[in-house]
Amino acid sequence: MKLTIVGCSGSFPGPQSPASCYLLTAHDGVRPWRILLDLGSGALGAVQKYMDLADIDAIFLTHLHPDHCMDLCGLHVAVRWDPSGWQAGRIPVWGPAATADRLATAYGLDPDPGMREEFDFRLWMERETVQLGPFRITPYAVNHPVEEAYALRVEATEYDGTGVDRVAVLTYSGDTDSCPGLVDAARDANLFLCEAAFEEGRDDAVKDVHLTGKRAAQAAAKANAHRLLLTHLPVWTDANRVVAEAIPEFSGKVAVAVAGVHYTI
């Protein structure tokens, strides 16, 4: 499984990165499959550096804050108004129950049909796994101040022609503070892509919103994750500081996500 960091800026796009969006690619022995985890503010333009929009197999939303979903409005335009005609059909979108209505409101559309002619909206059921091509995606409810917020556990089975199937696991935290669901989602993950928007000391008074580097690393350690990749850092959060917070709490490799970088899992 290949991870491409399309956007990793926390809360709003930064000067070096769009907001949250992560491209996962895996091969089922017939063709490559491509899914997006979140499509936040500013991410749609950057996605096109790595793929044709018609090759999106599905989009999986962790929650409905704009920095995680709002560029679906631009994708709606790309699908509906393609002058050569959109040939790829409706794009499946998994998300919270309010997803379709929220996006219609954002674009000023009547909720019926809203964007349902462009997107096939499907609802998360907590801890119920979705199978799509080589991917298995399971949502875990996490601790963020919206009606529904999920961490996503993604398992990919790839076929390399040798007769040996390889299973890789990536867990993406979405937005969350510490909670049992996050640890369950990240259990034994090969790569734990985890937000660390806050800094110890600076943000101690704010509870149940975001993690620090320290708390992200503590979750990774409890989950026995193999690698920790910190993400969703706003422009005012110091990457060096969150890494320094994380290292004493986690014995595995720690790094910070950078837009445009690719990882093999």
Coordinates of C-alpha atoms in Angstrom, one line a residue:
M1 CA 0.0 0.0 0.0
K2 CA 1.3 3.4 -0.9
L3 CA 0.4 6.6 1.1
T4 CA 0.7 10.0 -0.5
I5 CA 0.4 13.0 1.7
V6 CA -1.8 15.3 -0.4
G7 CA -2.5 17.7 2.4
C8 CA -1.6 17.7 6.1
S9 CA -2.1 21.3 7.4
G10 CA -4.2 21.5 10.5
S11 CA -7.5 23.4 10.7
F12 CA -6.9 25.4 7.4
P13 CA -4.5 25.3 4.5
G14 CA -1.0 26.5 5.2
P15 CA 1.6 28.1 3.0
Q16 CA 3.2 24.7 2.3
S17 CA 0.2 22.4 2.3
P18 CA -3.6 22.0 1.8
A19 CA -5.7 20.8 4.7
S20 CA -6.2 17.1 5.4
C21 CA -6.2 14.7 2.5
Y22 CA -4.4 11.4 2.1
L23 CA -4.2 9.2 -1.0
L24 CA -3.9 5.4 -0.6
T25 CA -3.1 3.2 -3.5
A26 CA -3.1 -0.6 -3.5
H27 CA -3.2 -3.3 -6.3
D28 CA -5.7 -6.2 -6.3
G29 CA -3.8 -8.2 -8.9
V30 CA -5.9 -6.7 -11.7
R31 CA -5.5 -2.9 -11.3
P32 CA -4.5 -0.2 -8.9
W33 CA -7.2 1.1 -6.6
R34 CA -7.1 4.7 -5.3
I35 CA -9.0 6.0 -2.3
L36 CA -8.9 9.4 -0.5
L37 CA -9.1 9.8 3.3
D38 CA -10.7 13.2 3.7
L39 CA -10.7 16.0 1.1
G40 CA -10.2 19.2 3.1
S41 CA -9.8 22.8 2.1
G42 CA -7.4 23.3 -0.8
A43 CA -6.8 19.6 -1.4
L44 CA -8.6 19.1 -4.7
G45 CA -5.9 21.0 -6.7
A46 CA -3.1 19.0 -5.1
V47 CA -4.8 15.7 -5.7
Q48 CA -4.5 16.3 -9.4
K49 CA -0.7 16.2 -9.2
Y50 CA -1.0 12.5 -8.4
M51 CA -4.0 11.2 -10.3
D52 CA -6.9 11.9 -12.7
L53 CA -10.0 12.8 -10.7
A54 CA -11.9 10.1 -12.7
D55 CA -9.7 7.5 -11.1
I56 CA -10.9 8.2 -7.6
D57 CA -12.5 4.9 -6.4
A58 CA -14.0 6.3 -3.2
I59 CA -13.6 9.0 -0.6
F60 CA -13.8 8.3 3.1
L61 CA -14.5 11.2 5.5
T62 CA -13.5 11.2 9.1
H63 CA -15.9 14.1 10.0
L64 CA -17.5 17.2 8.6
H65 CA -15.3 20.1 9.6
P66 CA -14.3 22.1 6.5
D67 CA -10.6 21.2 6.7
H68 CA -11.6 17.6 6.2
C69 CA -14.4 17.6 3.7
M70 CA -15.0 21.0 2.0
D71 CA -13.2 20.4 -1.3
L72 CA -16.0 17.9 -2.2
C73 CA -17.8 21.0 -3.3
G74 CA -15.1 21.6 -6.0
L75 CA -15.2 17.9 -7.0
H76 CA -18.9 18.2 -7.4
V77 CA -18.3 21.0 -10.0
A78 CA -15.6 18.8 -11.7
V79 CA -18.1 15.9 -12.1
R80 CA -21.2 17.9 -12.9
W81 CA -19.8 20.4 -15.4
D82 CA -17.1 18.5 -17.2
P83 CA -17.6 19.8 -20.8
S84 CA -16.5 16.4 -22.3
G85 CA -18.9 14.6 -20.0
W86 CA -18.0 12.7 -16.8
Q87 CA -17.7 9.0 -17.7
A88 CA -16.7 7.5 -14.3
G89 CA -20.1 7.5 -12.7
R90 CA -21.0 8.6 -9.2
I91 CA -18.1 8.6 -6.7
P92 CA -18.8 6.7 -3.5
V93 CA -18.4 8.8 -0.4
W94 CA -18.5 7.3 3.1
G95 CA -19.1 9.7 5.9
P96 CA -21.3 10.8 8.8
A97 CA -25.1 10.8 8.5
A98 CA -25.2 14.5 7.8
T99 CA -22.7 14.5 4.9
A100 CA -25.0 14.9 2.0
D101 CA -27.1 17.7 3.5
R102 CA -24.0 19.5 4.9
L103 CA -22.3 19.7 1.5
A104 CA -25.5 20.8 -0.2
T105 CA -25.9 23.6 2.3
A106 CA -22.2 24.6 1.8
Y107 CA -22.8 25.0 -2.0
G108 CA -26.2 26.6 -1.7
L109 CA -28.1 23.6 -3.2
D110 CA -31.5 22.3 -2.4
P111 CA -30.8 19.2 -0.3
D112 CA -32.9 17.1 -2.6
P113 CA -31.1 16.1 -4.7
G114 CA -28.1 18.2 -3.4
M115 CA -24.9 16.4 -4.7
R116 CA -26.5 13.0 -4.9
E117 CA -26.3 12.9 -8.7
E118 CA -22.5 13.2 -8.5
F119 CA -21.8 11.3 -5.3
D120 CA -23.0 8.0 -3.9
F121 CA -23.3 8.9 -0.2
R122 CA -23.0 6.0 2.2
L123 CA -23.1 6.2 6.0
W124 CA -20.6 5.0 8.5
M125 CA -21.7 2.4 11.1
E126 CA -19.3 2.4 14.0
R127 CA -16.8 -0.5 13.8
E128 CA -18.5 -2.0 10.7
T129 CA -16.0 -2.7 8.0
V130 CA -16.4 -1.6 4.4
Q131 CA -14.7 -3.7 1.7
L132 CA -13.6 -1.9 -1.5
G133 CA -11.2 -3.7 -3.9
P134 CA -8.1 -4.6 -1.9
F135 CA -9.1 -2.2 1.0
R136 CA -11.0 -2.9 4.2
I137 CA -11.9 0.3 6.1
T138 CA -13.2 0.3 9.6
P139 CA -14.4 3.4 11.4
Y140 CA -13.9 3.9 15.2
A141 CA -15.7 6.7 17.0
V142 CA -13.2 9.1 18.6
N143 CA -13.2 12.2 20.8
H144 CA -13.8 15.4 18.9
P145 CA -16.6 18.0 19.4
V146 CA -18.8 17.1 16.5
E147 CA -21.8 14.7 16.3
E148 CA -19.7 12.1 14.5
A149 CA -15.9 11.8 14.3
Y150 CA -14.0 8.7 13.4
A151 CA -10.5 7.3 13.2
L152 CA -10.1 5.0 10.2
R153 CA -8.3 1.7 10.2
V154 CA -7.4 0.7 6.6
E155 CA -6.2 -2.8 5.8
A156 CA -4.9 -3.5 2.3
T157 CA -4.3 -7.0 0.8
E158 CA -2.0 -6.8 -2.1
Y159 CA -1.2 -9.4 -4.7
D160 CA 2.4 -9.2 -6.1
G161 CA 2.3 -12.2 -8.4
T162 CA 4.4 -14.5 -6.1
G163 CA 1.4 -16.3 -4.6
V164 CA 1.9 -14.6 -1.2
D165 CA -0.6 -12.0 -0.2
R166 CA 0.7 -9.1 1.8
V167 CA -1.6 -7.3 4.3
A168 CA -0.6 -3.8 5.4
V169 CA -2.4 -1.7 8.0
L170 CA -2.6 2.1 8.2
T171 CA -4.6 3.9 10.9
Y172 CA -5.6 7.5 10.4
S173 CA -6.7 9.3 13.5
G174 CA -8.9 12.0 11.9
D175 CA -9.3 14.7 14.6
T176 CA -9.4 13.5 18.2
D177 CA -8.2 13.8 21.7
S178 CA -7.2 10.8 23.7
C179 CA -9.8 8.0 23.8
P180 CA -10.1 4.2 23.8
G181 CA -11.4 4.1 20.2
L182 CA -8.2 5.6 18.9
V183 CA -6.1 3.0 20.5
D184 CA -8.4 0.2 19.2
A185 CA -8.2 1.6 15.7
A186 CA -4.4 1.7 15.8
R187 CA -3.8 -1.7 17.3
D188 CA -0.6 -3.2 15.7
A189 CA -0.8 -0.8 12.7
N190 CA 2.2 -0.7 10.4
L191 CA 1.8 3.1 10.2
F192 CA -0.2 5.3 12.6
L193 CA -1.0 8.6 10.9
C194 CA -2.0 10.6 13.9
E195 CA -2.9 14.3 14.4
A196 CA -0.9 16.4 16.8
A197 CA -2.4 19.8 16.5
F198 CA -1.7 21.0 20.0
E199 CA 1.4 21.6 22.1
E200 CA 1.9 20.5 25.7
G201 CA 1.8 23.6 28.0
R202 CA 0.3 25.9 25.4
D203 CA -3.0 24.1 24.9
D204 CA -3.5 22.3 28.2
A205 CA -6.8 24.1 29.0
V206 CA -8.5 22.8 25.9
K207 CA -9.9 19.3 26.4
D208 CA -11.5 16.8 24.0
V209 CA -10.5 18.5 20.8
H210 CA -6.9 17.6 19.6
L211 CA -3.9 15.6 20.6
T212 CA -0.4 16.8 21.3
G213 CA 2.7 14.9 20.2
K214 CA 3.0 13.4 23.6
R215 CA -0.6 12.1 23.7
A216 CA -0.4 10.8 20.1
A217 CA 2.8 8.9 21.0
Q218 CA 1.1 7.5 24.1
A219 CA -1.8 6.2 22.0
A220 CA 0.7 4.7 19.5
A221 CA 2.5 2.9 22.4
K222 CA -0.7 1.6 23.9
A223 CA -1.7 0.3 20.5
N224 CA 1.7 -1.3 19.7
A225 CA 1.8 0.6 16.4
H226 CA 5.0 0.2 14.5
R227 CA 5.6 3.7 13.1
L228 CA 4.1 7.1 14.1
L229 CA 3.6 9.8 11.5
L230 CA 2.4 13.0 13.1
T231 CA 0.0 15.2 11.0
H232 CA -2.6 18.0 11.1
L233 CA -0.2 20.5 12.5
P234 CA -1.6 24.1 12.2
V235 CA 0.8 26.9 11.1
W236 CA 1.2 27.9 14.7
T237 CA 2.3 24.5 16.0
D238 CA 6.0 23.7 16.0
A239 CA 6.8 20.4 14.3
N240 CA 10.1 20.1 16.2
R241 CA 8.3 20.5 19.4
V242 CA 5.7 17.9 18.8
V243 CA 8.3 15.4 17.7
A244 CA 10.3 16.1 20.9
E245 CA 7.2 15.5 22.9
A246 CA 6.5 12.2 21.2
I247 CA 9.9 10.6 21.2
P248 CA 10.1 9.8 25.0
E249 CA 6.6 8.2 24.9
F250 CA 7.1 5.8 21.9
S251 CA 9.9 3.4 21.1
G252 CA 9.2 3.2 17.3
K253 CA 10.1 5.6 14.6
V254 CA 8.5 9.1 14.8
A255 CA 8.3 11.6 11.9
V256 CA 6.1 14.5 10.8
A257 CA 4.0 14.3 7.6
V258 CA 5.0 16.6 4.7
A259 CA 2.8 17.4 1.7
G260 CA 4.0 15.6 -1.4
V261 CA 5.9 12.8 0.4
H262 CA 5.1 9.2 -0.4
Y263 CA 5.3 6.2 2.0
T264 CA 5.3 2.5 1.3
I265 CA 3.4 0.5 4.0

